[in-house]
């Protein structure tokens, strides 16, 4: 999302608490997105965590030494009937809460007003094309593009910070600059380009070729220097390497923004990745290093999310780039990048293997 909690989170905190905690409160969703990580369905899973269990999970999240930003996601979180009870409890526990609503008839201006009134100040809204034809084909629902634009307008009217999430695949690879232009007048805080990980329905979608990442990185960096919003990537940490190679700052705010220093302070420290500043709990309580890395490391309520994050061997391994395999383990950018551990796992079955979609050849020291 767009902002970190009020307390300053640094790379020294990687081992004790996540910066971002994603809780998939339901898999129910009325969309049929081609790349859906969750393979969401119309109805909730019969075993999804109930209200009392969800409240107990929120209490555990709030007990981290440095409480993370809580992102209530799905599926479509607006399908959860007790959503506002969960928001009220989280806000009352001192957590900053963000929400990722789907572009369905549930995402009304009234719903957004209620969400804001409950204490949510940040939204994640997905836009996967510069035009209705491209976006609606992604989302599996005609009219989704227009509804998404209305959601952006409602959020702007309510002065809610918005991160727009765009999944980059071969479908929209040629629309980067057009999407950047479209977003220029939307008042958003951040544009995050999600690079496809072959999980869920994303297994059937075509991710771009490794060399095309570099083309997209060049376009994103150019847009980052001229747009009024921040630009970052998800599951493509090698964008940080690209920016550093250009002499840039991966944490910089928009050019000409008088709040640039403040924005930099609200960006995650370099090195954040799956299991390293990030944690995810699924709808039935499964504990993962990230939503795109479905490697179960425990299950709530049997296991403590604090203990799993701090001590589980998988989480600890993901935070130790010196023991990554192949090129990632010797790359001079391994501490600020580290590659997508989710994509390494999806492609090779080993989350510590080389990022399969990176073309960079490390400058190995003799």
Short mmCIF file of C-alpha atoms in Angstrom, two decimals:
data_model
loop_
_atom_site.label_atom_id
_atom_site.label_comp_id
_atom_site.label_asym_id
_atom_site.label_seq_id
_atom_site.Cartn_x
_atom_site.Cartn_y
_atom_site.Cartn_z
CA UNK A 1 0.00 0.00 0.00
CA UNK A 2 1.00 3.62 0.23
CA UNK A 3 2.13 4.40 3.77
CA UNK A 4 3.86 2.65 6.61
CA UNK A 5 2.75 2.89 10.25
CA UNK A 6 3.53 6.01 12.26
CA UNK A 7 6.56 4.43 13.93
CA UNK A 8 9.60 4.34 11.68
CA UNK A 9 10.23 0.86 10.25
CA UNK A 10 13.81 0.13 9.20
CA UNK A 11 15.68 -2.85 7.80
CA UNK A 12 16.79 -3.65 11.36
CA UNK A 13 13.14 -4.59 12.01
CA UNK A 14 13.04 -7.26 9.28
CA UNK A 15 13.67 -10.07 11.74
CA UNK A 16 11.13 -9.11 14.39
CA UNK A 17 8.04 -7.77 12.64
CA UNK A 18 6.56 -7.23 9.19
CA UNK A 19 5.95 -3.80 7.75
CA UNK A 20 2.89 -5.04 5.84
CA UNK A 21 0.49 -7.73 7.11
CA UNK A 22 -2.02 -8.99 4.56
CA UNK A 23 -5.11 -10.78 5.86
CA UNK A 24 -7.27 -12.43 3.22
CA UNK A 25 -10.54 -12.16 5.10
CA UNK A 26 -12.45 -14.05 2.40
CA UNK A 27 -12.01 -15.64 -0.99
CA UNK A 28 -15.51 -14.68 -2.02
CA UNK A 29 -15.57 -12.32 -5.00
CA UNK A 30 -17.94 -11.64 -7.88
CA UNK A 31 -15.14 -11.13 -10.40
CA UNK A 32 -13.38 -13.86 -12.38
CA UNK A 33 -9.98 -12.26 -12.94
CA UNK A 34 -7.67 -14.08 -15.33
CA UNK A 35 -4.64 -13.70 -13.06
CA UNK A 36 -6.30 -14.09 -9.64
CA UNK A 37 -3.82 -15.24 -7.02
CA UNK A 38 -6.64 -16.59 -4.85
CA UNK A 39 -8.69 -18.28 -7.61
CA UNK A 40 -11.56 -16.50 -5.86
CA UNK A 41 -15.09 -17.92 -5.94
CA UNK A 42 -18.57 -16.40 -5.64
CA UNK A 43 -19.25 -17.75 -2.15
CA UNK A 44 -17.06 -17.79 0.98
CA UNK A 45 -15.25 -20.97 1.97
CA UNK A 46 -17.20 -22.79 4.71
CA UNK A 47 -14.05 -22.99 6.85
CA UNK A 48 -12.94 -19.36 6.59
CA UNK A 49 -12.02 -17.81 9.94
CA UNK A 50 -15.13 -16.57 11.72
CA UNK A 51 -15.58 -13.27 13.48
CA UNK A 52 -14.13 -14.29 16.85
CA UNK A 53 -11.11 -15.97 15.25
CA UNK A 54 -10.51 -12.96 13.02
CA UNK A 55 -10.66 -10.61 16.00
CA UNK A 56 -8.17 -12.82 17.84
CA UNK A 57 -5.87 -12.73 14.80
CA UNK A 58 -6.06 -8.94 14.76
CA UNK A 59 -5.07 -8.92 18.44
CA UNK A 60 -1.98 -10.99 17.61
CA UNK A 61 -1.07 -8.70 14.73
CA UNK A 62 -1.28 -5.71 17.06
CA UNK A 63 1.11 -7.46 19.49
CA UNK A 64 4.13 -7.33 17.14
CA UNK A 65 6.95 -5.18 18.63
CA UNK A 66 6.22 -2.66 15.89
CA UNK A 67 2.61 -3.13 14.73
CA UNK A 68 2.42 -3.49 10.94
CA UNK A 69 0.06 -1.90 8.48
CA UNK A 70 -2.92 -4.28 8.21
CA UNK A 71 -4.26 -4.77 4.70
CA UNK A 72 -7.68 -6.45 4.60
CA UNK A 73 -7.81 -8.18 1.26
CA UNK A 74 -9.51 -11.04 -0.54
CA UNK A 75 -11.31 -12.08 -2.70
CA UNK A 76 -13.41 -9.03 -2.16
CA UNK A 77 -13.34 -7.83 1.46
CA UNK A 78 -16.68 -6.07 0.90
CA UNK A 79 -18.26 -9.54 0.65
CA UNK A 80 -17.43 -10.15 4.31
CA UNK A 81 -20.53 -9.38 6.40
CA UNK A 82 -18.58 -8.51 9.53
CA UNK A 83 -16.06 -6.30 7.71
CA UNK A 84 -16.81 -3.21 9.78
CA UNK A 85 -16.50 -5.13 13.04
CA UNK A 86 -13.01 -6.18 11.95
CA UNK A 87 -12.07 -2.65 10.91
CA UNK A 88 -13.38 -1.18 14.18
CA UNK A 89 -11.41 -3.71 16.21
CA UNK A 90 -8.21 -3.19 14.24
CA UNK A 91 -8.39 0.60 14.45
CA UNK A 92 -9.20 0.35 18.15
CA UNK A 93 -6.11 -1.84 18.58
CA UNK A 94 -3.94 0.94 17.18
CA UNK A 95 -3.42 -0.57 13.73
CA UNK A 96 -3.47 1.40 10.52
CA UNK A 97 -5.85 -0.36 8.16
CA UNK A 98 -6.01 -0.49 4.36
CA UNK A 99 -8.60 -2.16 2.16
CA UNK A 100 -8.50 -3.66 -1.35
CA UNK A 101 -12.10 -3.63 -2.65
CA UNK A 102 -13.03 -5.26 -5.94
CA UNK A 103 -14.76 -3.30 -8.69
CA UNK A 104 -18.22 -4.80 -8.21
CA UNK A 105 -21.64 -3.30 -7.37
CA UNK A 106 -20.66 -3.54 -3.69
CA UNK A 107 -18.02 -0.81 -4.16
CA UNK A 108 -20.45 2.10 -3.88
CA UNK A 109 -19.69 5.63 -2.77
CA UNK A 110 -21.77 4.91 0.34
CA UNK A 111 -19.60 1.88 1.13
CA UNK A 112 -16.47 3.99 0.74
CA UNK A 113 -17.90 6.68 3.02
CA UNK A 114 -18.65 4.04 5.65
CA UNK A 115 -15.18 2.53 5.27
CA UNK A 116 -13.59 5.93 5.74
CA UNK A 117 -15.82 6.65 8.71
CA UNK A 118 -14.64 3.40 10.30
CA UNK A 119 -11.04 4.59 10.14
CA UNK A 120 -9.70 3.27 6.84
CA UNK A 121 -7.64 5.93 5.07
CA UNK A 122 -5.95 3.85 2.37
CA UNK A 123 -7.34 1.83 -0.51
CA UNK A 124 -5.78 -0.50 -3.04
CA UNK A 125 -7.64 -0.36 -6.35
CA UNK A 126 -6.76 -2.50 -9.35
CA UNK A 127 -6.47 -1.18 -12.89
CA UNK A 128 -5.12 -3.56 -15.49
CA UNK A 129 -5.53 -1.70 -18.74
CA UNK A 130 -5.60 1.76 -20.24
CA UNK A 131 -9.01 1.08 -21.80
CA UNK A 132 -12.18 -0.79 -20.98
CA UNK A 133 -11.56 -3.61 -23.45
CA UNK A 134 -8.20 -4.58 -21.92
CA UNK A 135 -9.20 -4.14 -18.28
CA UNK A 136 -12.58 -5.84 -18.56
CA UNK A 137 -11.02 -8.83 -20.33
CA UNK A 138 -8.63 -9.16 -17.39
CA UNK A 139 -11.40 -8.89 -14.81
CA UNK A 140 -13.93 -11.13 -16.51
CA UNK A 141 -16.73 -8.57 -16.11
CA UNK A 142 -17.94 -5.99 -18.61
CA UNK A 143 -18.20 -2.56 -17.03
CA UNK A 144 -15.40 -3.19 -14.53
CA UNK A 145 -13.23 -0.46 -16.04
CA UNK A 146 -15.90 2.22 -15.65
CA UNK A 147 -16.65 1.09 -12.11
CA UNK A 148 -12.93 1.26 -11.28
CA UNK A 149 -12.79 4.84 -12.53
CA UNK A 150 -15.80 5.69 -10.34
CA UNK A 151 -14.06 4.10 -7.36
CA UNK A 152 -11.03 6.30 -7.98
CA UNK A 153 -13.27 9.36 -8.16
CA UNK A 154 -15.03 8.42 -4.90
CA UNK A 155 -11.72 7.89 -3.12
CA UNK A 156 -10.47 11.23 -4.41
CA UNK A 157 -13.60 12.98 -3.17
CA UNK A 158 -13.17 11.38 0.26
CA UNK A 159 -9.46 12.28 0.31
CA UNK A 160 -8.43 8.66 0.78
CA UNK A 161 -4.91 7.68 -0.20
CA UNK A 162 -4.98 5.24 -3.11
CA UNK A 163 -2.45 2.79 -4.44
CA UNK A 164 -3.39 1.61 -7.92
CA UNK A 165 -2.27 -1.96 -8.57
CA UNK A 166 -1.61 -3.08 -12.13
CA UNK A 167 -0.74 -6.67 -12.99
CA UNK A 168 1.76 -6.66 -15.86
CA UNK A 169 1.34 -9.53 -18.34
CA UNK A 170 1.58 -9.90 -22.09
CA UNK A 171 -1.98 -8.56 -22.32
CA UNK A 172 -1.05 -5.03 -21.27
CA UNK A 173 2.71 -4.95 -21.76
CA UNK A 174 2.34 -2.28 -24.44
CA UNK A 175 0.13 0.02 -22.35
CA UNK A 176 2.53 1.17 -19.62
CA UNK A 177 2.78 4.77 -20.76
CA UNK A 178 -0.93 5.00 -21.56
CA UNK A 179 -1.82 3.77 -18.08
CA UNK A 180 0.64 6.21 -16.51
CA UNK A 181 -1.03 9.05 -18.40
CA UNK A 182 -4.51 7.85 -17.41
CA UNK A 183 -3.53 7.86 -13.74
CA UNK A 184 -1.93 11.30 -13.83
CA UNK A 185 -5.17 13.12 -13.01
CA UNK A 186 -6.58 10.61 -10.53
CA UNK A 187 -4.96 12.03 -7.39
CA UNK A 188 -3.40 8.71 -6.42
CA UNK A 189 -0.47 8.36 -4.05
CA UNK A 190 1.21 5.31 -5.60
CA UNK A 191 1.18 3.15 -8.71
CA UNK A 192 2.39 -0.37 -8.08
CA UNK A 193 3.18 -2.60 -11.04
CA UNK A 194 2.58 -6.23 -10.06
CA UNK A 195 4.60 -8.69 -12.11
CA UNK A 196 2.82 -11.98 -12.66
CA UNK A 197 3.65 -14.94 -10.47
CA UNK A 198 2.23 -18.21 -11.84
CA UNK A 199 -0.03 -19.12 -8.92
CA UNK A 200 -3.82 -19.50 -8.74
CA UNK A 201 -5.43 -18.63 -12.07
CA UNK A 202 -2.21 -16.82 -12.92
CA UNK A 203 -0.78 -20.20 -13.93
CA UNK A 204 -2.80 -19.90 -17.14
CA UNK A 205 -1.78 -16.30 -17.82
CA UNK A 206 1.32 -15.42 -19.83
CA UNK A 207 3.97 -13.49 -17.94
CA UNK A 208 6.34 -11.30 -19.91
CA UNK A 209 9.80 -12.50 -20.95
CA UNK A 210 12.78 -11.71 -18.67
CA UNK A 211 14.27 -9.20 -21.11
CA UNK A 212 10.91 -7.41 -21.28
CA UNK A 213 11.15 -6.63 -17.57
CA UNK A 214 14.04 -4.32 -18.38
CA UNK A 215 11.90 -2.54 -20.99
CA UNK A 216 9.10 -2.10 -18.47
CA UNK A 217 11.55 -0.93 -15.81
CA UNK A 218 12.84 1.75 -18.19
CA UNK A 219 9.30 2.97 -18.82
CA UNK A 220 8.35 2.90 -15.13
CA UNK A 221 11.47 4.85 -14.17
CA UNK A 222 10.78 7.44 -16.84
CA UNK A 223 7.21 7.83 -15.61
CA UNK A 224 8.37 8.01 -11.98
CA UNK A 225 10.35 11.10 -12.89
CA UNK A 226 7.45 13.02 -14.42
CA UNK A 227 4.28 11.88 -12.63
CA UNK A 228 2.67 13.34 -9.49
CA UNK A 229 2.51 9.92 -7.81
CA UNK A 230 5.08 7.43 -6.61
CA UNK A 231 5.94 4.33 -8.64
CA UNK A 232 6.98 0.96 -7.28
CA UNK A 233 6.87 -2.70 -8.21
CA UNK A 234 5.51 -5.83 -6.54
CA UNK A 235 7.19 -9.20 -7.14
CA UNK A 236 9.85 -7.48 -9.24
CA UNK A 237 12.38 -6.21 -6.71
CA UNK A 238 14.99 -6.10 -9.47
CA UNK A 239 13.38 -2.78 -10.45
CA UNK A 240 15.34 -1.39 -7.46
CA UNK A 241 18.53 -2.66 -9.08
CA UNK A 242 17.55 -0.99 -12.35
CA UNK A 243 16.89 2.35 -10.63
CA UNK A 244 20.20 2.21 -8.77
CA UNK A 245 21.96 1.48 -12.06
CA UNK A 246 20.43 4.69 -13.42
CA UNK A 247 21.82 6.63 -10.47
CA UNK A 248 18.34 7.00 -9.01
CA UNK A 249 16.79 6.47 -5.59
CA UNK A 250 14.23 3.63 -5.51
CA UNK A 251 12.59 5.31 -2.51
CA UNK A 252 12.31 8.81 -3.98
CA UNK A 253 8.99 10.57 -4.17
CA UNK A 254 7.62 12.24 -7.29
CA UNK A 255 9.81 14.92 -8.83
CA UNK A 256 8.83 18.43 -7.78
CA UNK A 257 6.84 17.14 -4.80
CA UNK A 258 7.48 19.35 -1.81
CA UNK A 259 6.66 16.36 0.37
CA UNK A 260 9.25 14.17 -1.31
CA UNK A 261 11.23 13.63 1.88
CA UNK A 262 8.05 12.69 3.69
CA UNK A 263 7.13 10.27 0.95
CA UNK A 264 10.54 8.65 1.13
CA UNK A 265 10.06 8.21 4.86
CA UNK A 266 6.79 6.42 4.16
CA UNK A 267 8.25 3.97 1.66
CA UNK A 268 9.39 0.55 2.74
CA UNK A 269 13.14 0.27 3.33
CA UNK A 270 15.12 -1.36 0.56
CA UNK A 271 15.18 -5.12 0.85
CA UNK A 272 11.52 -5.73 1.72
CA UNK A 273 10.23 -8.88 0.08
CA UNK A 274 8.34 -12.10 0.64
CA UNK A 275 8.72 -13.06 4.31
CA UNK A 276 11.03 -10.09 4.85
CA UNK A 277 8.84 -7.25 6.01
CA UNK A 278 5.79 -9.00 4.54
CA UNK A 279 3.42 -11.61 5.98
CA UNK A 280 0.13 -13.09 4.76
CA UNK A 281 -2.65 -15.06 6.41
CA UNK A 282 -5.19 -16.79 4.20
CA UNK A 283 -8.94 -17.09 4.63
CA UNK A 284 -8.81 -20.36 6.58
CA UNK A 285 -5.82 -19.29 8.68
CA UNK A 286 -2.90 -20.57 6.63
CA UNK A 287 0.26 -18.54 7.28
CA UNK A 288 2.40 -17.66 4.27
CA UNK A 289 5.45 -15.44 3.70
CA UNK A 290 3.37 -13.58 1.08
CA UNK A 291 0.16 -13.96 -0.84
CA UNK A 292 2.03 -14.97 -3.97
CA UNK A 293 4.19 -17.44 -2.03
CA UNK A 294 1.72 -20.11 -0.84
CA UNK A 295 4.28 -22.05 1.19
CA UNK A 296 2.42 -22.85 4.40
CA UNK A 297 4.48 -22.18 7.51
CA UNK A 298 1.75 -22.64 10.09
CA UNK A 299 -1.93 -22.12 10.64
CA UNK A 300 -3.78 -19.70 12.84
CA UNK A 301 -5.09 -20.10 15.56
CA UNK A 302 -2.91 -23.14 16.28
CA UNK A 303 0.25 -21.18 15.50
CA UNK A 304 1.17 -17.65 16.55
CA UNK A 305 1.78 -15.30 13.63
CA UNK A 306 4.40 -13.47 15.71
CA UNK A 307 6.32 -16.67 16.45
CA UNK A 308 6.07 -17.90 12.84
CA UNK A 309 7.31 -14.59 11.44
CA UNK A 310 10.24 -14.37 13.83
CA UNK A 311 11.30 -18.01 14.06
CA UNK A 312 10.00 -20.25 11.28
CA UNK A 313 12.91 -21.65 9.23
CA UNK A 314 11.33 -20.59 5.93
CA UNK A 315 10.86 -16.98 7.03
CA UNK A 316 14.40 -16.87 8.40
CA UNK A 317 15.79 -18.31 5.14
CA UNK A 318 13.92 -15.72 3.09
CA UNK A 319 15.61 -12.99 5.12
CA UNK A 320 19.11 -14.33 4.44
CA UNK A 321 20.10 -13.48 0.85
CA UNK A 322 23.66 -14.70 1.44
CA UNK A 323 22.24 -18.23 1.30
CA UNK A 324 20.14 -17.78 -1.82
CA UNK A 325 21.13 -20.07 -4.68
CA UNK A 326 22.55 -19.33 -8.11
CA UNK A 327 22.98 -15.74 -9.29
CA UNK A 328 20.82 -14.26 -6.52
CA UNK A 329 23.15 -15.56 -3.81
CA UNK A 330 26.21 -13.79 -5.23
CA UNK A 331 24.57 -10.68 -6.73
CA UNK A 332 25.87 -7.39 -5.40
CA UNK A 333 22.25 -6.17 -5.26
CA UNK A 334 21.00 -9.09 -3.16
CA UNK A 335 20.41 -7.01 -0.02
CA UNK A 336 18.28 -4.36 -1.75
CA UNK A 337 16.66 -6.71 -4.29
CA UNK A 338 16.91 -10.42 -3.55
CA UNK A 339 14.65 -11.37 -6.44
CA UNK A 340 11.04 -12.53 -6.23
CA UNK A 341 11.07 -15.45 -3.85
CA UNK A 342 7.47 -16.19 -4.86
CA UNK A 343 8.36 -16.54 -8.54
CA UNK A 344 11.41 -18.64 -7.73
CA UNK A 345 9.18 -20.99 -5.74
CA UNK A 346 6.43 -21.07 -8.38
CA UNK A 347 8.86 -21.89 -11.18
CA UNK A 348 11.42 -24.12 -9.42
CA UNK A 349 9.75 -25.32 -6.22
CA UNK A 350 12.53 -23.72 -4.14
CA UNK A 351 11.98 -20.21 -2.72
CA UNK A 352 15.73 -19.65 -2.34
CA UNK A 353 16.54 -20.34 -6.00
CA UNK A 354 17.54 -17.73 -8.58
CA UNK A 355 14.88 -15.25 -9.68
CA UNK A 356 13.88 -16.83 -13.02
CA UNK A 357 12.84 -13.56 -14.66
CA UNK A 358 15.99 -11.50 -14.11
CA UNK A 359 18.59 -11.11 -16.88
CA UNK A 360 21.21 -9.33 -14.78
CA UNK A 361 24.57 -11.05 -14.52
CA UNK A 362 26.29 -10.27 -11.18
CA UNK A 363 29.74 -8.77 -11.09
CA UNK A 364 31.27 -11.66 -9.16
CA UNK A 365 34.36 -10.63 -7.23
CA UNK A 366 37.49 -12.64 -8.01
#
